[in-house]
Amino acid sequence: MTTLAEIVAFLDRELKISEIPDYSGAMNGLQLENGGEVSRIVAAVDASLPVVEKAIAANAQLLLVHHGMFWQGTQAVTGAFYRKLKLAMDAGLAIYSAHLPLDVHPVWGNNACLIRALGITETKPFLDWKGLPLGLQGKVDLAREDLLKLVEHAVGAPVHHCPGGPERVRSVGVVTGGAGSEVAQAAAAGVDTFVTGEGPHWSYPLAEELGLNVVFGGHYATETFGVKALAGALAERFGLDWEFADHPTGL
Amino acid sequence: MTTLAEIVAFLDRELKISEIPDYSGAMNGLQLENGGEVSRIVAAVDASLPVVEKAIAANAQLLLVHHGMFWQGTQAVTGAFYRKLKLAMDAGLAIYSAHLPLDVHPVWGNNACLIRALGITETKPFLDWKGLPLGLQGKVDLAREDLLKLVEHAVGAPVHHCPGGPERVRSVGVVTGGAGSEVAQAAAAGVDTFVTGEGPHWSYPLAEELGLNVVFGGHYATETFGVKALAGALAERFGLDWEFADHPTGL
Amino acid sequence: MTTLAEIVAFLDRELKISEIPDYSGAMNGLQLENGGEVSRIVAAVDASLPVVEKAIAANAQLLLVHHGMFWQGTQAVTGAFYRKLKLAMDAGLAIYSAHLPLDVHPVWGNNACLIRALGITETKPFLDWKGLPLGLQGKVDLAREDLLKLVEHAVGAPVHHCPGGPERVRSVGVVTGGAGSEVAQAAAAGVDTFVTGEGPHWSYPLAEELGLNVVFGGHYATETFGVKALAGALAERFGLDWEFADHPTGL
Amino acid sequence: MTTLAEIVAFLDRELKISEIPDYSGAMNGLQLENGGEVSRIVAAVDASLPVVEKAIAANAQLLLVHHGMFWQGTQAVTGAFYRKLKLAMDAGLAIYSAHLPLDVHPVWGNNACLIRALGITETKPFLDWKGLPLGLQGKVDLAREDLLKLVEHAVGAPVHHCPGGPERVRSVGVVTGGAGSEVAQAAAAGVDTFVTGEGPHWSYPLAEELGLNVVFGGHYATETFGVKALAGALAERFGLDWEFADHPTGL
Amino acid sequence: MTTLAEIVAFLDRELKISEIPDYSGAMNGLQLENGGEVSRIVAAVDASLPVVEKAIAANAQLLLVHHGMFWQGTQAVTGAFYRKLKLAMDAGLAIYSAHLPLDVHPVWGNNACLIRALGITETKPFLDWKGLPLGLQGKVDLAREDLLKLVEHAVGAPVHHCPGGPERVRSVGVVTGGAGSEVAQAAAAGVDTFVTGEGPHWSYPLAEELGLNVVFGGHYATETFGVKALAGALAERFGLDWEFADHPTGL
Amino acid sequence: MTTLAEIVAFLDRELKISEIPDYSGAMNGLQLENGGEVSRIVAAVDASLPVVEKAIAANAQLLLVHHGMFWQGTQAVTGAFYRKLKLAMDAGLAIYSAHLPLDVHPVWGNNACLIRALGITETKPFLDWKGLPLGLQGKVDLAREDLLKLVEHAVGAPVHHCPGGPERVRSVGVVTGGAGSEVAQAAAAGVDTFVTGEGPHWSYPLAEELGLNVVFGGHYATETFGVKALAGALAERFGLDWEFADHPTGL
């Protein structure tokens, strides 16, 4: 058992919460305090009501998520948001959220974990957003269908793809989550195959015209890595239990 | 005793919550639910932590305020905001906020109450903001020092003023709260004396040059009328108790 | 055989091209002229290079699409865009695009066609965008799984869904294409089940919390109806041949 | 006697008029020329019509102010503005204004003068605005009521305060003028007591929740230091007379 | 002799100064008062220093202009602006400016005067700007070279033109001043010949491609009509003298 | 004969196409490819339809221009734009455009060529736009009328000027094209004479008040230098023919 304050200080520092830019709704860091101690952590992708219920059922005092509670902006404490806060407060469950700081972490990050799972060890930053590289790229020499199998094995499910590029893959760019809108920027960065979570319909014909392979591994599926890695690291450092609360969206 | 839902439906309708525009941080309407019944109401100007503590000490289930909890935009549920929500939720205290809808209500509004207290009964809308008249104006025939005494009697304390206009007051405009920045618009509307709550330093020399008297009655002091009138009306309609929680700022 | 000018005049008038608002990249109307006659039309969802090649192979003089060539803004006539224009110009292929004007057309529109395919005949406008209702809503009384089967039959493939709402469906809202980001607006409009093409990952947990069923029928799949209906209507009116060039994206 | 041009060149250089950022209405530097010589200076806070009349009555050729004539933006030369310019031009009175450049000057600045008057000699920059630190902070070890007495002695009048912080003051931040809206930024900078001129009503409950003492010394009163110090320095350097034209607003 | 106040009230009303929109720098209405009477008016296009000197030399008490003194936004009263105000104030010269309200006046307007000089009597509004039609259009049946001669006769000098449209002119649009940037809007309005004052270089090749004749009559030259007509009307109504102060720019 | 790709690579590198900022419509670089070889170049100021016809008549495979085809933003490929692209594609004519990169090139730039033609050899950067100096300035000692003659000789036609500055010219600033709106910035940079292509009417009285000579050499006329110099350099390097297609606008 350790204090919430110690864990928050560790996470804020390791994830560079105050330095890394993000979308205004992300609100990285502690989103709900519990006023006390932590002995068990639950990791999850989204801080939605069903996930909070699972975390409480698991007797956790800290829920560690990638997508926090504030993406919709200021909201009244009524309805589902009231129930979520009331349940969490009554159960003494704190919530900590890390979005881009977790995507880009060199060891526990979603990108780092996924690209390692593809067997790529030499990587460099990829796809700039406000000065922050959102992903990683690296060299391979693989048939496209073999790369697809590696991604499917990593995310644990069949994936969708656009075969707009070469059948022999030599340069892969990875951005977990919903980066499909960035196919033009990905192509301009020189990769021949772009692995991301999801993309809008128009990203497909655009990738075809740009001569780019795109692998859509699932927004949810490509973002389960980071929270698991982070919870594991916390558990080891502070001598805590942890588990993953799976609540997939299929998107 | 009545349900929170009935009270909220009544207030939303009477105050035209969904129709009247406001600043983005106002978030008019129910800001925190309690999941239950209401038998006692506390009215106050600000939904600050000391006020919430007073409302709980008074055994209220509903706190009715003019300034709600969300002016600072999206905020993590930590520190003072955590303590405030935790206290209120544990005590079953709901919070309902009405800002401009309460300023401009024809009967219970801050403006209507204050201008009545000055003995002015024939009024017309005054000082447009996005199509909404923020105040009321009316005719009088008074020495300026007599008007000052009327305002001081209404707000219950000495007031500050800028004697930039005539010593004989004939046309008064009233906007409760912090409308001092609107002295130019007030002068353009043809009043010779502008009664408001507070204003920045520069509103004083500008009023002097515009030839306008300005009476600064206090932001807090000029906005205690509405929540009291509204709580009284609710108490009468629904057969409830109510009291006012005074927590002045001196501003 | 008829002139391109006659067809364009008919389409501009029937689809209210100059009245209906749209995103800046849509550029509704004639996007590429051919300087001549039309005897054969090809309908398609996207004006991408493979689709243009199919239209030329089909000996068409007019390609009718839902998504035109200008979504990326001003672009140099080089690379894929050069090849596309060069092929089309050399083959005398004109391109006409209709985006929101085709989504919302009362007879040939994507929404009208899809909601008819669900057996709903009494409909009203739904989901405002800049004063334009983007979709249609109507009453049913169906088990959720039966509605899912109707959508799957209409789009010709299995669909994905979020079961956040009731198992008995009574009020359905339909917006073809990529309207998943509008789940909050859809819920506020009072439907219990929202049928659209695609949505971002976060639309799923949000719909769960809002208590809304969402059916994701595919962006491409839900937008094949309009261009087919329109091409059929043109063929009948002007005595022309037509066919559909299928180039699905799976998104 | 010296030329206006010499004085302006000295002031522009010493106050870094062309380097220090400011609000668009400040228009730092010479605001009205007189085409001649200067033998007598009047210092004042505001360049309002009564102040200009006092400066002319004092036979001054230069009025040195903190708040100039252009805060309202472009304005026709009619009414009070016409009378002010006409009087000043006929009397050969030039007007020089220095806003933020005077607030932040290390020797003659409003902040430097006020914090010295509180007995604090080791200071560091405080409260960033566009890269410019608007104030100064320093360490003390005083009862809160003793600090209040020091401020009251410095500004020559009773002051208003919000006792939201500790009774023992150890870290003071000073920003003269109207910086009350910055209580959150002040608290984040780590001071326990914030001395400023004025603040809006909402700064009081926010300071309470943030655990911050705020001392409101008066916008006018905290900004009389700089123009006096500057006029004295000019008088000494160029062998001129000077006096202060007091025209308080009570705000 | 009459009072300035009477003239200003007449002009504000007749020109609809408070109703007609304009660019922010125009500042229509009285720009400088003189505190007295008017017996002689000078009309001019620009309120520049040489023009003010000419008006004073002509013993005028009112300068009536199309382009006032505030196009550059807020400016210190130094240098040329100081000299201009000082000269005008010392001489008791008021300045009244009317920009778009004078361009579009149905009788005294620059457009109305110029299109009458081309012999066109039936006109309708032309070229919308924020809901205000900036010009007038009408039907003719003239060789292009004959229209050119009419414009040259009206403005009293040779004009420049772009022969992008038909040699036989049937539909003319007139917008005095600098409206050359609006050639696309003019062509869309259906005129074959656009008469304006000046245009940027790119308006010429664009007009060529749009198939539009453009006649550039000079910004200054096409805007001398309105101030003359207005001064004449004032002189007649109030029994005053007037003259035109010519200060052409050749642009 | 050489390939288009080689020429484009050379131009992109020498003109720093990807580094130098520009207006969004400029779209510097290759605007239309031809898929092949180049043996003959035509240089021109504008890529208008008559110019494209001249280039094709001259059997060119590359048209090199200062003002490209995309200033009006996204446009349908219909009307004049269709005819222009169709003609160019059928004739195998590529189009390359360089706007600010060509204005500011140290050797082939419009500014460098024009200031050399005035006999000024020591120059420094002048007139900042987003960090890019748009022009060049240098010292001379000439009567104003002698400078006028030099400009007229350089552009090959009489020029218009505003004699607002000294008769003896000592400091000249040159910005080719339409920079007349920058007279205030030019005066602030310390030149006494500003040579540019064109300016709006109001630049003339403003220059008078600022005490600045302005020479308006013609937008078209001052921008013929760069494309000629560039085409000559290409011809020499790659062993090609070239000619200039003159199509003046008189503006």
JSON list of C-alpha atoms in Angstrom, two decimals, chain B residues 15-154:
[
{"chain": "B", "resi": 15, "resn": "LEU", "atom": "CA", "xyz": [-36.37, 31.29, -15.65]},
{"chain": "B", "resi": 16, "resn": "LYS", "atom": "CA", "xyz": [-36.32, 30.35, -19.37]},
{"chain": "B", "resi": 17, "resn": "ILE", "atom": "CA", "xyz": [-33.02, 28.57, -18.79]},
{"chain": "B", "resi": 18, "resn": "SER", "atom": "CA", "xyz": [-32.79, 27.15, -22.29]},
{"chain": "B", "resi": 19, "resn": "GLU", "atom": "CA", "xyz": [-33.64, 30.42, -24.02]},
{"chain": "B", "resi": 20, "resn": "ILE", "atom": "CA", "xyz": [-31.65, 33.15, -22.30]},
{"chain": "B", "resi": 21, "resn": "PRO", "atom": "CA", "xyz": [-28.01, 33.51, -23.45]},
{"chain": "B", "resi": 22, "resn": "ASP", "atom": "CA", "xyz": [-25.17, 33.69, -20.94]},
{"chain": "B", "resi": 23, "resn": "TYR", "atom": "CA", "xyz": [-21.40, 33.52, -20.59]},
{"chain": "B", "resi": 24, "resn": "SER", "atom": "CA", "xyz": [-20.02, 30.05, -21.27]},
{"chain": "B", "resi": 25, "resn": "GLY", "atom": "CA", "xyz": [-19.02, 29.44, -17.63]},
{"chain": "B", "resi": 26, "resn": "ALA", "atom": "CA", "xyz": [-22.45, 30.22, -16.19]},
{"chain": "B", "resi": 27, "resn": "MET", "atom": "CA", "xyz": [-23.96, 26.77, -16.90]},
{"chain": "B", "resi": 28, "resn": "ASN", "atom": "CA", "xyz": [-27.43, 27.72, -15.80]},
{"chain": "B", "resi": 29, "resn": "GLY", "atom": "CA", "xyz": [-29.69, 25.01, -14.37]},
{"chain": "B", "resi": 30, "resn": "LEU", "atom": "CA", "xyz": [-29.02, 22.00, -12.17]},
{"chain": "B", "resi": 31, "resn": "GLN", "atom": "CA", "xyz": [-25.27, 21.71, -11.60]},
{"chain": "B", "resi": 32, "resn": "LEU", "atom": "CA", "xyz": [-25.28, 18.86, -9.09]},
{"chain": "B", "resi": 33, "resn": "GLU", "atom": "CA", "xyz": [-28.12, 16.40, -8.49]},
{"chain": "B", "resi": 34, "resn": "ASN", "atom": "CA", "xyz": [-28.83, 14.63, -5.24]},
{"chain": "B", "resi": 35, "resn": "GLY", "atom": "CA", "xyz": [-30.94, 11.76, -6.47]},
{"chain": "B", "resi": 36, "resn": "GLY", "atom": "CA", "xyz": [-33.84, 12.53, -4.16]},
{"chain": "B", "resi": 37, "resn": "GLU", "atom": "CA", "xyz": [-36.14, 14.84, -2.23]},
{"chain": "B", "resi": 38, "resn": "VAL", "atom": "CA", "xyz": [-35.98, 18.46, -1.08]},
{"chain": "B", "resi": 39, "resn": "SER", "atom": "CA", "xyz": [-37.49, 19.86, 2.11]},
{"chain": "B", "resi": 40, "resn": "ARG", "atom": "CA", "xyz": [-35.18, 22.79, 2.83]},
{"chain": "B", "resi": 41, "resn": "ILE", "atom": "CA", "xyz": [-33.51, 25.32, 0.55]},
{"chain": "B", "resi": 42, "resn": "VAL", "atom": "CA", "xyz": [-30.53, 27.59, 1.16]},
{"chain": "B", "resi": 43, "resn": "ALA", "atom": "CA", "xyz": [-30.09, 30.62, -1.10]},
{"chain": "B", "resi": 44, "resn": "ALA", "atom": "CA", "xyz": [-26.66, 32.24, -1.61]},
{"chain": "B", "resi": 45, "resn": "VAL", "atom": "CA", "xyz": [-24.75, 34.36, -4.11]},
{"chain": "B", "resi": 46, "resn": "ASP", "atom": "CA", "xyz": [-21.76, 32.06, -4.70]},
{"chain": "B", "resi": 47, "resn": "ALA", "atom": "CA", "xyz": [-21.44, 28.26, -4.70]},
{"chain": "B", "resi": 48, "resn": "SER", "atom": "CA", "xyz": [-18.11, 28.40, -2.87]},
{"chain": "B", "resi": 49, "resn": "LEU", "atom": "CA", "xyz": [-16.85, 25.84, -0.36]},
{"chain": "B", "resi": 50, "resn": "PRO", "atom": "CA", "xyz": [-17.75, 27.91, 2.76]},
{"chain": "B", "resi": 51, "resn": "VAL", "atom": "CA", "xyz": [-21.26, 28.42, 1.40]},
{"chain": "B", "resi": 52, "resn": "VAL", "atom": "CA", "xyz": [-21.70, 24.71, 0.72]},
{"chain": "B", "resi": 53, "resn": "GLU", "atom": "CA", "xyz": [-20.60, 24.02, 4.31]},
{"chain": "B", "resi": 54, "resn": "LYS", "atom": "CA", "xyz": [-23.19, 26.52, 5.59]},
{"chain": "B", "resi": 55, "resn": "ALA", "atom": "CA", "xyz": [-25.93, 24.93, 3.48]},
{"chain": "B", "resi": 56, "resn": "ILE", "atom": "CA", "xyz": [-25.11, 21.48, 4.84]},
{"chain": "B", "resi": 57, "resn": "ALA", "atom": "CA", "xyz": [-25.01, 22.81, 8.40]},
{"chain": "B", "resi": 58, "resn": "ALA", "atom": "CA", "xyz": [-28.48, 24.20, 7.74]},
{"chain": "B", "resi": 59, "resn": "ASN", "atom": "CA", "xyz": [-29.71, 20.74, 6.69]},
{"chain": "B", "resi": 60, "resn": "ALA", "atom": "CA", "xyz": [-30.62, 21.89, 3.18]},
{"chain": "B", "resi": 61, "resn": "GLN", "atom": "CA", "xyz": [-31.08, 19.53, 0.23]},
{"chain": "B", "resi": 62, "resn": "LEU", "atom": "CA", "xyz": [-30.93, 22.29, -2.34]},
{"chain": "B", "resi": 63, "resn": "LEU", "atom": "CA", "xyz": [-28.51, 25.21, -2.66]},
{"chain": "B", "resi": 64, "resn": "LEU", "atom": "CA", "xyz": [-29.77, 27.93, -4.97]},
{"chain": "B", "resi": 65, "resn": "VAL", "atom": "CA", "xyz": [-27.05, 30.27, -6.25]},
{"chain": "B", "resi": 66, "resn": "HIS", "atom": "CA", "xyz": [-26.37, 33.08, -8.69]},
{"chain": "B", "resi": 67, "resn": "HIS", "atom": "CA", "xyz": [-22.75, 32.10, -9.41]},
{"chain": "B", "resi": 68, "resn": "GLY", "atom": "CA", "xyz": [-22.27, 28.36, -9.91]},
{"chain": "B", "resi": 69, "resn": "MET", "atom": "CA", "xyz": [-19.23, 26.08, -9.78]},
{"chain": "B", "resi": 70, "resn": "PHE", "atom": "CA", "xyz": [-17.99, 26.14, -13.39]},
{"chain": "B", "resi": 71, "resn": "TRP", "atom": "CA", "xyz": [-16.71, 29.66, -14.19]},
{"chain": "B", "resi": 72, "resn": "GLN", "atom": "CA", "xyz": [-13.11, 28.40, -14.40]},
{"chain": "B", "resi": 73, "resn": "GLY", "atom": "CA", "xyz": [-14.00, 25.90, -17.17]},
{"chain": "B", "resi": 74, "resn": "THR", "atom": "CA", "xyz": [-13.20, 22.20, -17.05]},
{"chain": "B", "resi": 75, "resn": "GLN", "atom": "CA", "xyz": [-11.45, 21.32, -13.80]},
{"chain": "B", "resi": 76, "resn": "ALA", "atom": "CA", "xyz": [-10.19, 18.12, -12.23]},
{"chain": "B", "resi": 77, "resn": "VAL", "atom": "CA", "xyz": [-12.14, 16.80, -9.24]},
{"chain": "B", "resi": 78, "resn": "THR", "atom": "CA", "xyz": [-9.30, 17.44, -6.81]},
{"chain": "B", "resi": 79, "resn": "GLY", "atom": "CA", "xyz": [-8.52, 19.86, -3.95]},
{"chain": "B", "resi": 80, "resn": "ALA", "atom": "CA", "xyz": [-11.29, 22.31, -3.03]},
{"chain": "B", "resi": 81, "resn": "PHE", "atom": "CA", "xyz": [-13.53, 21.11, -5.87]},
{"chain": "B", "resi": 82, "resn": "TYR", "atom": "CA", "xyz": [-13.22, 17.49, -4.66]},
{"chain": "B", "resi": 83, "resn": "ARG", "atom": "CA", "xyz": [-14.02, 18.51, -1.07]},
{"chain": "B", "resi": 84, "resn": "LYS", "atom": "CA", "xyz": [-16.99, 20.57, -2.20]},
{"chain": "B", "resi": 85, "resn": "LEU", "atom": "CA", "xyz": [-18.50, 17.79, -4.34]},
{"chain": "B", "resi": 86, "resn": "LYS", "atom": "CA", "xyz": [-17.74, 15.10, -1.74]},
{"chain": "B", "resi": 87, "resn": "LEU", "atom": "CA", "xyz": [-19.38, 17.10, 1.07]},
{"chain": "B", "resi": 88, "resn": "ALA", "atom": "CA", "xyz": [-22.41, 17.93, -1.03]},
{"chain": "B", "resi": 89, "resn": "MET", "atom": "CA", "xyz": [-22.86, 14.40, -2.38]},
{"chain": "B", "resi": 90, "resn": "ASP", "atom": "CA", "xyz": [-22.46, 12.80, 1.05]},
{"chain": "B", "resi": 91, "resn": "ALA", "atom": "CA", "xyz": [-25.02, 15.23, 2.47]},
{"chain": "B", "resi": 92, "resn": "GLY", "atom": "CA", "xyz": [-27.42, 14.82, -0.45]},
{"chain": "B", "resi": 93, "resn": "LEU", "atom": "CA", "xyz": [-27.19, 18.52, -1.36]},
{"chain": "B", "resi": 94, "resn": "ALA", "atom": "CA", "xyz": [-28.17, 19.49, -4.90]},
{"chain": "B", "resi": 95, "resn": "ILE", "atom": "CA", "xyz": [-26.98, 22.78, -6.45]},
{"chain": "B", "resi": 96, "resn": "TYR", "atom": "CA", "xyz": [-28.97, 24.87, -8.92]},
{"chain": "B", "resi": 97, "resn": "SER", "atom": "CA", "xyz": [-27.49, 28.01, -10.48]},
{"chain": "B", "resi": 98, "resn": "ALA", "atom": "CA", "xyz": [-29.15, 30.87, -12.36]},
{"chain": "B", "resi": 99, "resn": "HIS", "atom": "CA", "xyz": [-27.04, 33.77, -13.59]},
{"chain": "B", "resi": 100, "resn": "LEU", "atom": "CA", "xyz": [-28.40, 36.10, -16.30]},
{"chain": "B", "resi": 101, "resn": "PRO", "atom": "CA", "xyz": [-31.80, 34.35, -16.26]},
{"chain": "B", "resi": 102, "resn": "LEU", "atom": "CA", "xyz": [-32.08, 35.49, -12.65]},
{"chain": "B", "resi": 103, "resn": "ASP", "atom": "CA", "xyz": [-30.64, 38.98, -13.24]},
{"chain": "B", "resi": 104, "resn": "VAL", "atom": "CA", "xyz": [-33.32, 39.72, -15.80]},
{"chain": "B", "resi": 105, "resn": "HIS", "atom": "CA", "xyz": [-36.39, 37.94, -14.40]},
{"chain": "B", "resi": 106, "resn": "PRO", "atom": "CA", "xyz": [-39.26, 40.47, -14.39]},
{"chain": "B", "resi": 107, "resn": "VAL", "atom": "CA", "xyz": [-40.37, 39.68, -10.80]},
{"chain": "B", "resi": 108, "resn": "TRP", "atom": "CA", "xyz": [-37.62, 37.84, -8.92]},
{"chain": "B", "resi": 109, "resn": "GLY", "atom": "CA", "xyz": [-34.68, 39.33, -10.87]},
{"chain": "B", "resi": 110, "resn": "ASN", "atom": "CA", "xyz": [-31.84, 41.23, -9.21]},
{"chain": "B", "resi": 111, "resn": "ASN", "atom": "CA", "xyz": [-32.53, 44.24, -11.41]},
{"chain": "B", "resi": 112, "resn": "ALA", "atom": "CA", "xyz": [-36.28, 44.22, -10.84]},
{"chain": "B", "resi": 113, "resn": "CYS", "atom": "CA", "xyz": [-35.84, 43.91, -7.05]},
{"chain": "B", "resi": 114, "resn": "LEU", "atom": "CA", "xyz": [-33.21, 46.67, -6.82]},
{"chain": "B", "resi": 115, "resn": "ILE", "atom": "CA", "xyz": [-35.02, 49.19, -9.03]},
{"chain": "B", "resi": 116, "resn": "ARG", "atom": "CA", "xyz": [-38.24, 48.58, -7.05]},
{"chain": "B", "resi": 117, "resn": "ALA", "atom": "CA", "xyz": [-36.27, 49.30, -3.86]},
{"chain": "B", "resi": 118, "resn": "LEU", "atom": "CA", "xyz": [-35.36, 52.70, -5.39]},
{"chain": "B", "resi": 119, "resn": "GLY", "atom": "CA", "xyz": [-39.06, 53.46, -5.72]},
{"chain": "B", "resi": 120, "resn": "ILE", "atom": "CA", "xyz": [-39.08, 53.27, -9.52]},
{"chain": "B", "resi": 121, "resn": "THR", "atom": "CA", "xyz": [-42.13, 51.42, -10.80]},
{"chain": "B", "resi": 122, "resn": "GLU", "atom": "CA", "xyz": [-42.25, 52.26, -14.49]},
{"chain": "B", "resi": 123, "resn": "THR", "atom": "CA", "xyz": [-39.24, 50.68, -16.15]},
{"chain": "B", "resi": 124, "resn": "LYS", "atom": "CA", "xyz": [-38.02, 49.64, -19.57]},
{"chain": "B", "resi": 125, "resn": "PRO", "atom": "CA", "xyz": [-35.23, 47.31, -20.77]},
{"chain": "B", "resi": 126, "resn": "PHE", "atom": "CA", "xyz": [-31.68, 48.73, -20.76]},
{"chain": "B", "resi": 127, "resn": "LEU", "atom": "CA", "xyz": [-28.15, 47.82, -21.94]},
{"chain": "B", "resi": 128, "resn": "ASP", "atom": "CA", "xyz": [-28.14, 45.19, -24.64]},
{"chain": "B", "resi": 129, "resn": "TRP", "atom": "CA", "xyz": [-25.86, 42.12, -24.57]},
{"chain": "B", "resi": 130, "resn": "LYS", "atom": "CA", "xyz": [-26.33, 39.73, -27.51]},
{"chain": "B", "resi": 131, "resn": "GLY", "atom": "CA", "xyz": [-29.92, 40.84, -27.84]},
{"chain": "B", "resi": 132, "resn": "LEU", "atom": "CA", "xyz": [-30.64, 40.48, -24.12]},
{"chain": "B", "resi": 133, "resn": "PRO", "atom": "CA", "xyz": [-31.30, 43.67, -22.14]},
{"chain": "B", "resi": 134, "resn": "LEU", "atom": "CA", "xyz": [-29.11, 43.21, -19.04]},
{"chain": "B", "resi": 135, "resn": "GLY", "atom": "CA", "xyz": [-30.82, 45.88, -16.91]},
{"chain": "B", "resi": 136, "resn": "LEU", "atom": "CA", "xyz": [-33.72, 48.25, -16.41]},
{"chain": "B", "resi": 137, "resn": "GLN", "atom": "CA", "xyz": [-34.04, 52.01, -16.61]},
{"chain": "B", "resi": 138, "resn": "GLY", "atom": "CA", "xyz": [-36.65, 54.46, -15.31]},
{"chain": "B", "resi": 139, "resn": "LYS", "atom": "CA", "xyz": [-37.42, 58.13, -14.67]},
{"chain": "B", "resi": 140, "resn": "VAL", "atom": "CA", "xyz": [-37.02, 59.89, -11.29]},
{"chain": "B", "resi": 141, "resn": "ASP", "atom": "CA", "xyz": [-36.65, 63.45, -10.05]},
{"chain": "B", "resi": 142, "resn": "LEU", "atom": "CA", "xyz": [-34.26, 63.34, -7.13]},
{"chain": "B", "resi": 143, "resn": "ALA", "atom": "CA", "xyz": [-31.19, 65.02, -5.74]},
{"chain": "B", "resi": 144, "resn": "ARG", "atom": "CA", "xyz": [-28.18, 62.78, -6.39]},
{"chain": "B", "resi": 145, "resn": "GLU", "atom": "CA", "xyz": [-27.51, 62.48, -2.64]},
{"chain": "B", "resi": 146, "resn": "ASP", "atom": "CA", "xyz": [-31.07, 61.25, -2.08]},
{"chain": "B", "resi": 147, "resn": "LEU", "atom": "CA", "xyz": [-30.63, 58.56, -4.72]},
{"chain": "B", "resi": 148, "resn": "LEU", "atom": "CA", "xyz": [-27.39, 57.51, -3.03]},
{"chain": "B", "resi": 149, "resn": "LYS", "atom": "CA", "xyz": [-29.26, 57.14, 0.27]},
{"chain": "B", "resi": 150, "resn": "LEU", "atom": "CA", "xyz": [-31.88, 54.96, -1.41]},
{"chain": "B", "resi": 151, "resn": "VAL", "atom": "CA", "xyz": [-29.21, 52.65, -2.86]},
{"chain": "B", "resi": 152, "resn": "GLU", "atom": "CA", "xyz": [-27.40, 52.48, 0.49]},
{"chain": "B", "resi": 153, "resn": "HIS", "atom": "CA", "xyz": [-30.63, 51.56, 2.21]},
{"chain": "B", "resi": 154, "resn": "ALA", "atom": "CA", "xyz": [-31.38, 48.88, -0.37]}
]
